[in-house]
Amino acid sequence: MKNITQNFEYFAPKTVEDALSLLSRYGDKGRILAGGQDLLLLMRQDLIAPEYVIDIKGISDLDYINFDDKEDLRIGALTTHRTLEKSPLVKNRFSILSEMEQNLGSVELRNWGTVGGSLCIGRPCGDPAPLLIVLNGRIKIASLRGERIMSIESFNLAPFEVDLRPDELLVEIQVPNSPPRNGVSYKKFSQLEEDCAFTAAAVSITLNHEKNICDDIKIALSMAPTAMRAKKSEEVLKGKEINANLLAEAGQVASEEAGTLTEQASKGYRKKLVKILSKEVSDQYRRELMKVLVERAGEEALERAKRA
Amino acid sequence: MKKLLELTVNGEHYEVLVEPKTLLIDVLRDQLGLKGAKRGCDSGSCGACTVLLNGKPVHSCSILALQANGGEILTIEGLADGPNLHPIQEAFLDHWALQCGFCTPGQIIAAKALLDENPNPTEEEVKTAMNGHICRCTGYNMITEAILDAAKRLQEARR
Amino acid sequence: MKEYSVVGKATRNIDGVAKVTGEARYTFDMTLPGMLYGKLLRSPHPHARIISIDTSEAERLPGVKAVITGKDTPGGKYGPWRRFPELMDEEALVTTKVRFIGDAVAAVAATREDIAKRALELIKVKYELLPAVFNPVEAAKDDAPQIHDGVENNINITRHIEWGDVDEAIKIADYVREDRYELSSQSHAPLEVHDALASFDKSTGRLTVWTSTQSPYYVQLGLADALKMREGDIRVIKPHVGGAFGGKISTYPEQICAAFLSIKTGKPVKIVLNRQEEFAVTRRRTPMYIATKIGAKKDGTIVTKEVKVIADGGAYTALGSTALYLVGIYSSFPYKIPNYRFDGCRVYTNNNPSSAMRGFGGPQAVFISETQIDRLAHDIGIDPIEIRRKNGMTPHYVVPGQATIESCGLHDCIDKVEQKVKEWGELPKYQGVGMVCYGFMSGGIFNWINTPYAFSGAMVRVNIDGTVDLFTQASDLGQGSNTVLAMICAEELGISLKDIRLHVADTGITPVDLGAWGSRQTLMSGNAVKAAAAEIKRKLMDVARIKLGENIVYDLEAKGGRIYLTLRPERGYSYYDIVKDAIRYNDGEPLIGTGHYTPHGKGMVSPAFTFGAQAVKVEVDIKTGRVKLLDIATAHDCGQVINPPAVRGQVEGATAMAAGCGLTEELLSEDGLVLNASLAYYKILRYRDMPHITTLEVHTHEPEGPFGAKEAGEGLTTPTAAAIANAVYHAVGVEINSNPLTAERVFKALKALKKNKAT
C-alpha cells in the first residue's frame, strides 16, 4: 500500500502564535496538517511533498463552538466535523449545519477531520463551503502580519486552490444568525447513498416579514468547478413570489452559470485529481443535476422559510 | 530524524521512535505487532484500519503516528477479556457476520464505538454509523443484525 | 427431507474466533526474519517495444539487494491454459514488448519498502511506442496493431456451441427479437490486495511461497512453469485470504517475481500490491459485446436462440477463454431451448487482461437472456413469470450434447419468488419489480490446467483418542469451505466438529485440490472429504461388526459418537472405543482414509447445476435517473444446505456484488489507463445502499453431491444486474442494454424515451 515517501521536518506547535511563526518561516515549502484526512492521502499518492509539516491538531485554543451576544456562531478552525455534528447548540440554532455534517463522509472521517481543514483543501465537491456560502459565512485568517476576514464565497479560487497565502492560517469560521422567515436547504447528489457528491446545491431564502415575497436569496453550487455562488440564478428569484416555475428557471440558469470542471485546474496534482472527477459523469449530466438540485433545495428552503 | 512517540495501546504503555512520515497504522502493525487492523485502500475509503483513539473511531491510515502522541488506543486485540470474547465478537460469530474477515476488526471496533455512544441504536442508526466500512463478502445486513443483537446482549449484561 | 446431525445445522465459522480477535494471519500480515520488500516496475504505455532497460543506478542504491528484468528469468512463458501451450502467452517480466499499462518490466528487492520504491524510479527503460487498440471490434480489423506475434486479427480464441438447427427453427417462430448489448468490466476489489511472500532455501533448492490465492495448486504449477523448477520443489501455502472472487485463481507476476528475487538474494521477499495496482493491473471481468436473437411461438415456447459475443480479452489469455465458453453455455440456461447456437470470439486488446470474476460469464449471460425474455414476454403479451415457467428446465433434462441436469429446483424457486412478489403488492408510480431466473455449475469439468491428478483429494487420519486430522487443499476465502468440509467429515463419521482439526491449503502436506473456482468445493472437495471419511467409517464398522457378532444382514450406522445397528440402536459401541480397537487391529498404525473425486460421465460442463430465481424492487427518480434498491428476494436451489448461515451469507454477499455490477460498479478507462483505480472512485455498495434481502428456502437432493449438496457461491452473482434492469424497465419503461445502470445512463435512456414518444 502507498506510504509517504518523502521525509519532512515535523513541528507540533501548541499555540497559534507558534504556528504563525513557523508558517512565516516555512510556509512556502511547508503545509499545515490538521486532521490530514485529505492532506495525508495526497502525500501518500506523491501528489504533494512538503519539506515541512506543521501539525496544528494539538492547538486546543482553536477547538471551540461559541455563540456570542451579537448572535454570530463562531467555530474554531480545528473543530472536528463530529463535534459540529453533535453540538446541541448547533442543532438548536443552526440545524442545517448538523444536517450537512451528518452526511459528510464517514463517522471515522468526521471524528478526526476538521471544518477548517476541509475548507482549506478546497475540494471541488466543497463541503462545507457551498452551505456556508449561502449562510453568509466568513472566515478569519491570521498571520504574523495581522488578521483578515473574508467571505467564504471568495475563498475558493479553483479546484484545490483557495485564497490563503503561504504564511496564513485559517483560525475561525463565522456564521451569522439567520434572519426571521429564513429557510435553508442543502441537497447533494451521489451515486451511492453517502459519497463525495457529483454536485450539490445550497439555497437560502428569506421571505418578506409580511408577504411571501423573496427578500433575499443565496444559491451556491459545488463542482462548478468548485464551490460557487450562482448569482444569475439568484436574480431569477429575488423580489418575486417564488413558485415551481421560477424554481425550475432558477435551476436552469444555475446549470448554465456553472463553470466546467476541467477548465480551471491548472497545476500538476490538481489537474490529475480533477480529471477523474470530470470522467465520473459528463459535464452535461452534471448540469442537469444542478438544475434539479437547485429546484429541490429551493422548494425545501421555501417551505422552511414559510414555517419559520 | 526520528522522534519519540508515546502511546497507550490496549492498556499497555509503549515508547517507540518513529520517522515523522510514519502512519499510525504502521506503528501498530509493524512496530507493536498488532496486525488486527488492516490496510485495505489508499484513499481513506474502506475502514479496515479503524481503531479507537481516545475513545473515538478513526482511520489509522490517515493519521500520522505522531499526531496520536500521548493518546490511548484500542485495537481489536484489546477487546476480548483474556479467553472471554466481547459480546460484539460473540454476536458476530453467532450471526455469520464475517466471511473473509479482513474488514472484521475495523467493523467490530467501530461497532463498539457506536454501542458505547448509543447503547440502543435503531437499524438505521447502525447502518449510518457503519457506512464508512466496506465489506466485499457479506452484503452488510448480517453484520447489522449482529450489532443489534450485541446491543441487546450488552444491555442484558448491564442488568 | 433427510435430517442429519451436523449437516443442515447452523454452525459457527471454525475460523471465526481467529478472525474476530484479529489473530488470523493473512499473507498481508506475514513477515519472516531478514525479509526484503519487493516492488514491480510497470509499463506506463499500453503497447511498446522495450529497447533497453538500465538498472545500474537502481542497483547502486543502498539497501537494494537485487534488480531483475525479463532477461534474468528462465524466459519461460506461462499461463493457466496449460492444455494449449499456444495460449500460455504470459511472462512474469516482459522481455520484448509490453501490451498493457501495468505490464511488469522489472522487479527490485530492498531492505525497506520506501527504498524499493525509490529504486523503481531509478530504473531507466527506453520504449519504442507502438500504436495501441482498446476496443475488441477495432482490434479484430485487418489494419489493427498486432498485439501477439503470429496471432492474426488479434483473435485469441473462438468458441462455438451448437445443437439443433437454428436457421430452420427461426422460420417457424411466431415472434423473433434481436437485442444488442455492451457489457462493461468490473473489478474484484477484495479487501486484501494481491500479495506474495517467497522464501528460497539454498541448502535444499526448495521454494516456499505464501500467497493470497484461491488455489495453491495452480500457483504451484504456474511457478514451476515460469521458474522451470519441479513442482515438487515448490511448496505453496495459503494463509487466511481476505477475499478473492475469481481474481486470485492463477499465478501472477508478483508471486513469480517474489520467487525469482528470493532465489537471487537468498532472502525471503515479499511483494504487496497497492490499491491502484489492484484495480488497474490485476485481472477484471470480461467486457462483452453481445447480439442475441430469440424466436418463440405465440404461446411463449422458445424455439430457437442465437448468441454472438465479441469479448475484450485485454493483453493476455488468462482465464478469459473460459469466461467466453461459459457465457455461451449460460446463455442457454435455465431454459429448454431446442435449437441453439453460440459463437464467441475473444480478441486481444491493449487493456489489462480480462479473466474470471465471480460468475465467470454468468452475469453477462443472465443479463442479456433475462432482459430479453422480459421484453419478449411483453411483445407476445404473456406474463413474464409464465414465460419462464413454460420454458424452465426440469429434473433430468438433457442439454443436447452438453450436460444432464439431475436435481433442478427451478420451478420451486419461481413459485417462491412469485409468492414474494405478490406480497409486495401494488406498486406506486416509478417503482418496479424485475424478476430473473438463472442456472449455474457446481464446479467445472473443463481441465484447462491439464492436471493428471483427481480434481479433489482428501485425507483423514484418526488418532487413538478419536481426534481427526482432516487434510484438504480446498481454499477457504471466507465463503466458509473449511467449516463445510469439517461438517461433512463429522457427519460421515458420526462425530462432532470439536473432534476435527483441519490442515488446509498447503501443497507440501495436503492432497491436490483444484481450489476455489467455479463454485466447486462443496461438491467436489466435499465428495473427496466424504469419501475419505467413508473409508475410515468402513474400517470402524468392520471392527464393530466383528465385536457385535450379529447376522451379516444387519446394517450399521455411525451417529452421535456411536456405531450401532440401525434396527437395534442400543446394540453398539462408542466411536472412541472402536477407534482404539481399530488401531490395535492395525498393528498400532493410526487410521488413514483417503478419498478423491473427479466427475465422470457428466459431460464437459459440470457434474451438477444449481438454479434460482430472484426478484428486485426498485424506485427510479425520473428527474435524475437514480435507481434505489428497495427490496430483494432470492430462492436458490443448492440441493442439501450444509451450513444454513453460510448459504445465507453467500446469498447476501453475492447479491451485493451483483447489485454493484448492475448499478454502480464500472472500471472507467481511457486509452488503456484505468481512471478510477481507487475505492473512492470505484463505487462499491455500502450499508446504506443495500436493502433488505430475503432468502427463500427451496430443497432438492443432488445425487452427485455430498449429502445431496450443490453450490451456493457464484450462481448467486449472476441474477441481480438483470433483475435491476428488468425492474427499471417495469418501473419507467426504458430498455437499457448496458451496465451498470448508473443514474446518468438511466437519465439518458429516459430522455431518449421521452423524445421517441414525442415524435
mmCIF file of N, CA, C and O in Angstrom, chain B residues 51-94:
data_model
loop_
_atom_site.group_PDB
_atom_site.id
_atom_site.type_symbol
_atom_site.label_atom_id
_atom_site.label_comp_id
_atom_site.label_asym_id
_atom_site.label_seq_id
_atom_site.Cartn_x
_atom_site.Cartn_y
_atom_site.Cartn_z
ATOM 1 N N VAL B 51 -9.350 2.087 14.358
ATOM 2 C CA VAL B 51 -9.032 1.804 15.761
ATOM 3 C C VAL B 51 -9.711 2.908 16.576
ATOM 4 O O VAL B 51 -10.146 3.908 16.018
ATOM 5 N N LEU B 52 -9.787 2.725 17.884
ATOM 6 C CA LEU B 52 -10.311 3.802 18.732
ATOM 7 C C LEU B 52 -9.134 4.621 19.233
ATOM 8 O O LEU B 52 -8.182 4.065 19.782
ATOM 9 N N LEU B 53 -9.197 5.923 19.003
ATOM 10 C CA LEU B 53 -8.181 6.837 19.512
ATOM 11 C C LEU B 53 -8.880 7.752 20.500
ATOM 12 O O LEU B 53 -9.786 8.504 20.119
ATOM 13 N N ASN B 54 -8.464 7.660 21.743
ATOM 14 C CA ASN B 54 -9.152 8.406 22.798
ATOM 15 C C ASN B 54 -10.659 8.178 22.724
ATOM 16 O O ASN B 54 -11.454 9.103 22.816
ATOM 17 N N GLY B 55 -11.028 6.923 22.525
ATOM 18 C CA GLY B 55 -12.432 6.519 22.541
ATOM 19 C C GLY B 55 -13.202 6.716 21.259
ATOM 20 O O GLY B 55 -14.343 6.287 21.151
ATOM 21 N N LYS B 56 -12.561 7.363 20.253
ATOM 22 C CA LYS B 56 -13.308 7.638 19.020
ATOM 23 C C LYS B 56 -12.753 6.809 17.868
ATOM 24 O O LYS B 56 -11.535 6.688 17.706
ATOM 25 N N PRO B 57 -13.638 6.275 17.030
ATOM 26 C CA PRO B 57 -13.142 5.509 15.880
ATOM 27 C C PRO B 57 -12.555 6.448 14.833
ATOM 28 O O PRO B 57 -13.182 7.443 14.456
ATOM 29 N N VAL B 58 -11.335 6.128 14.389
ATOM 30 C CA VAL B 58 -10.654 6.946 13.376
ATOM 31 C C VAL B 58 -9.962 6.042 12.365
ATOM 32 O O VAL B 58 -9.726 4.861 12.636
ATOM 33 N N HIS B 59 -9.617 6.600 11.201
ATOM 34 C CA HIS B 59 -8.849 5.873 10.192
ATOM 35 C C HIS B 59 -7.377 5.978 10.555
ATOM 36 O O HIS B 59 -6.748 7.011 10.318
ATOM 37 N N SER B 60 -6.816 4.906 11.067
ATOM 38 C CA SER B 60 -5.420 4.993 11.482
ATOM 39 C C SER B 60 -4.464 5.082 10.300
ATOM 40 O O SER B 60 -3.271 5.350 10.481
ATOM 41 N N CYS B 61 -4.957 4.893 9.078
ATOM 42 C CA CYS B 61 -4.091 5.012 7.903
ATOM 43 C C CYS B 61 -3.978 6.461 7.462
ATOM 44 O O CYS B 61 -3.122 6.794 6.638
ATOM 45 N N SER B 62 -4.844 7.316 7.986
ATOM 46 C CA SER B 62 -4.849 8.725 7.575
ATOM 47 C C SER B 62 -4.501 9.633 8.737
ATOM 48 O O SER B 62 -4.985 10.762 8.837
ATOM 49 N N ILE B 63 -3.686 9.132 9.637
ATOM 50 C CA ILE B 63 -3.213 9.905 10.783
ATOM 51 C C ILE B 63 -1.731 9.620 10.923
ATOM 52 O O ILE B 63 -1.322 8.460 10.892
ATOM 53 N N LEU B 64 -0.929 10.674 11.083
ATOM 54 C CA LEU B 64 0.489 10.440 11.365
ATOM 55 C C LEU B 64 0.588 9.899 12.794
ATOM 56 O O LEU B 64 -0.114 10.356 13.684
ATOM 57 N N ALA B 65 1.457 8.930 12.962
ATOM 58 C CA ALA B 65 1.624 8.348 14.295
ATOM 59 C C ALA B 65 1.855 9.424 15.354
ATOM 60 O O ALA B 65 1.277 9.384 16.438
ATOM 61 N N LEU B 66 2.660 10.413 15.026
ATOM 62 C CA LEU B 66 2.995 11.457 15.995
ATOM 63 C C LEU B 66 1.778 12.275 16.407
ATOM 64 O O LEU B 66 1.734 12.851 17.487
ATOM 65 N N GLN B 67 0.757 12.310 15.531
ATOM 66 C CA GLN B 67 -0.445 13.051 15.898
ATOM 67 C C GLN B 67 -1.180 12.390 17.056
ATOM 68 O O GLN B 67 -1.982 13.018 17.739
ATOM 69 N N ALA B 68 -0.917 11.096 17.259
ATOM 70 C CA ALA B 68 -1.591 10.375 18.347
ATOM 71 C C ALA B 68 -0.738 10.356 19.610
ATOM 72 O O ALA B 68 -1.069 9.653 20.567
ATOM 73 N N ASN B 69 0.339 11.110 19.605
ATOM 74 C CA ASN B 69 1.260 11.115 20.739
ATOM 75 C C ASN B 69 0.539 11.356 22.063
ATOM 76 O O ASN B 69 -0.234 12.300 22.201
ATOM 77 N N GLY B 70 0.791 10.494 23.037
ATOM 78 C CA GLY B 70 0.149 10.636 24.337
ATOM 79 C C GLY B 70 -1.263 10.096 24.389
ATOM 80 O O GLY B 70 -1.931 10.185 25.418
ATOM 81 N N GLY B 71 -1.710 9.532 23.290
ATOM 82 C CA GLY B 71 -3.104 9.099 23.229
ATOM 83 C C GLY B 71 -3.320 7.663 23.687
ATOM 84 O O GLY B 71 -2.387 6.902 23.904
ATOM 85 N N GLU B 72 -4.597 7.329 23.825
ATOM 86 C CA GLU B 72 -4.991 5.972 24.218
ATOM 87 C C GLU B 72 -5.679 5.303 23.063
ATOM 88 O O GLU B 72 -6.621 5.863 22.491
ATOM 89 N N ILE B 73 -5.187 4.126 22.737
ATOM 90 C CA ILE B 73 -5.716 3.435 21.562
ATOM 91 C C ILE B 73 -6.281 2.077 21.946
ATOM 92 O O ILE B 73 -5.698 1.369 22.783
ATOM 93 N N LEU B 74 -7.390 1.743 21.323
ATOM 94 C CA LEU B 74 -7.926 0.391 21.461
ATOM 95 C C LEU B 74 -7.932 -0.247 20.088
ATOM 96 O O LEU B 74 -8.489 0.313 19.139
ATOM 97 N N THR B 75 -7.290 -1.409 19.987
ATOM 98 C CA THR B 75 -7.360 -2.188 18.748
ATOM 99 C C THR B 75 -8.149 -3.452 19.036
ATOM 100 O O THR B 75 -8.474 -3.750 20.194
ATOM 101 N N ILE B 76 -8.413 -4.233 17.981
ATOM 102 C CA ILE B 76 -9.216 -5.453 18.137
ATOM 103 C C ILE B 76 -8.603 -6.406 19.163
ATOM 104 O O ILE B 76 -9.315 -7.109 19.873
ATOM 105 N N GLU B 77 -7.273 -6.388 19.235
ATOM 106 C CA GLU B 77 -6.601 -7.304 20.157
ATOM 107 C C GLU B 77 -6.910 -6.979 21.617
ATOM 108 O O GLU B 77 -6.703 -7.798 22.500
ATOM 109 N N GLY B 78 -7.394 -5.774 21.857
ATOM 110 C CA GLY B 78 -7.658 -5.359 23.232
ATOM 111 C C GLY B 78 -9.102 -5.534 23.661
ATOM 112 O O GLY B 78 -9.498 -5.120 24.744
ATOM 113 N N LEU B 79 -9.901 -6.127 22.800
ATOM 114 C CA LEU B 79 -11.339 -6.181 23.090
ATOM 115 C C LEU B 79 -11.732 -7.350 23.984
ATOM 116 O O LEU B 79 -12.503 -7.190 24.933
ATOM 117 N N ALA B 80 -11.233 -8.539 23.665
ATOM 118 C CA ALA B 80 -11.596 -9.711 24.463
ATOM 119 C C ALA B 80 -10.957 -9.594 25.854
ATOM 120 O O ALA B 80 -9.931 -8.944 26.017
ATOM 121 N N ASP B 81 -11.581 -10.241 26.812
ATOM 122 C CA ASP B 81 -11.053 -10.236 28.181
ATOM 123 C C ASP B 81 -10.384 -11.577 28.379
ATOM 124 O O ASP B 81 -11.016 -12.544 28.823
ATOM 125 N N GLY B 82 -9.116 -11.681 28.029
ATOM 126 C CA GLY B 82 -8.429 -12.966 28.075
ATOM 127 C C GLY B 82 -9.111 -13.928 27.128
ATOM 128 O O GLY B 82 -9.293 -13.622 25.959
ATOM 129 N N PRO B 83 -9.520 -15.094 27.615
ATOM 130 C CA PRO B 83 -10.189 -16.066 26.738
ATOM 131 C C PRO B 83 -11.661 -15.736 26.508
ATOM 132 O O PRO B 83 -12.329 -16.384 25.707
ATOM 133 N N ASN B 84 -12.187 -14.752 27.220
ATOM 134 C CA ASN B 84 -13.614 -14.427 27.076
ATOM 135 C C ASN B 84 -13.809 -13.363 26.017
ATOM 136 O O ASN B 84 -13.333 -12.244 26.147
ATOM 137 N N LEU B 85 -14.539 -13.752 24.975
ATOM 138 C CA LEU B 85 -14.795 -12.803 23.898
ATOM 139 C C LEU B 85 -15.779 -11.735 24.358
ATOM 140 O O LEU B 85 -16.609 -11.965 25.219
ATOM 141 N N HIS B 86 -15.655 -10.577 23.745
ATOM 142 C CA HIS B 86 -16.598 -9.478 23.983
ATOM 143 C C HIS B 86 -17.941 -9.844 23.350
ATOM 144 O O HIS B 86 -17.961 -10.538 22.323
ATOM 145 N N PRO B 87 -19.042 -9.422 23.940
ATOM 146 C CA PRO B 87 -20.357 -9.738 23.345
ATOM 147 C C PRO B 87 -20.491 -9.375 21.869
ATOM 148 O O PRO B 87 -21.172 -10.077 21.119
ATOM 149 N N ILE B 88 -19.805 -8.336 21.428
ATOM 150 C CA ILE B 88 -19.876 -7.994 19.998
ATOM 151 C C ILE B 88 -19.204 -9.098 19.181
ATOM 152 O O ILE B 88 -19.709 -9.509 18.135
ATOM 153 N N GLN B 89 -18.074 -9.599 19.662
ATOM 154 C CA GLN B 89 -17.383 -10.674 18.953
ATOM 155 C C GLN B 89 -18.242 -11.929 18.924
ATOM 156 O O GLN B 89 -18.363 -12.591 17.889
ATOM 157 N N GLU B 90 -18.886 -12.250 20.047
ATOM 158 C CA GLU B 90 -19.765 -13.422 20.092
ATOM 159 C C GLU B 90 -20.923 -13.257 19.111
ATOM 160 O O GLU B 90 -21.288 -14.192 18.394
ATOM 161 N N ALA B 91 -21.482 -12.061 19.082
ATOM 162 C CA ALA B 91 -22.625 -11.820 18.186
ATOM 163 C C ALA B 91 -22.201 -11.958 16.731
ATOM 164 O O ALA B 91 -22.928 -12.520 15.906
ATOM 165 N N PHE B 92 -21.018 -11.465 16.386
ATOM 166 C CA PHE B 92 -20.526 -11.612 15.015
ATOM 167 C C PHE B 92 -20.420 -13.088 14.652
ATOM 168 O O PHE B 92 -20.749 -13.501 13.537
ATOM 169 N N LEU B 93 -19.948 -13.891 15.594
ATOM 170 C CA LEU B 93 -19.793 -15.320 15.306
ATOM 171 C C LEU B 93 -21.151 -15.994 15.160
ATOM 172 O O LEU B 93 -21.364 -16.820 14.282
ATOM 173 N N ASP B 94 -22.082 -15.650 16.037
ATOM 174 C CA ASP B 94 -23.387 -16.299 16.000
ATOM 175 C C ASP B 94 -24.204 -15.911 14.770
ATOM 176 O O ASP B 94 -25.048 -16.665 14.313
#
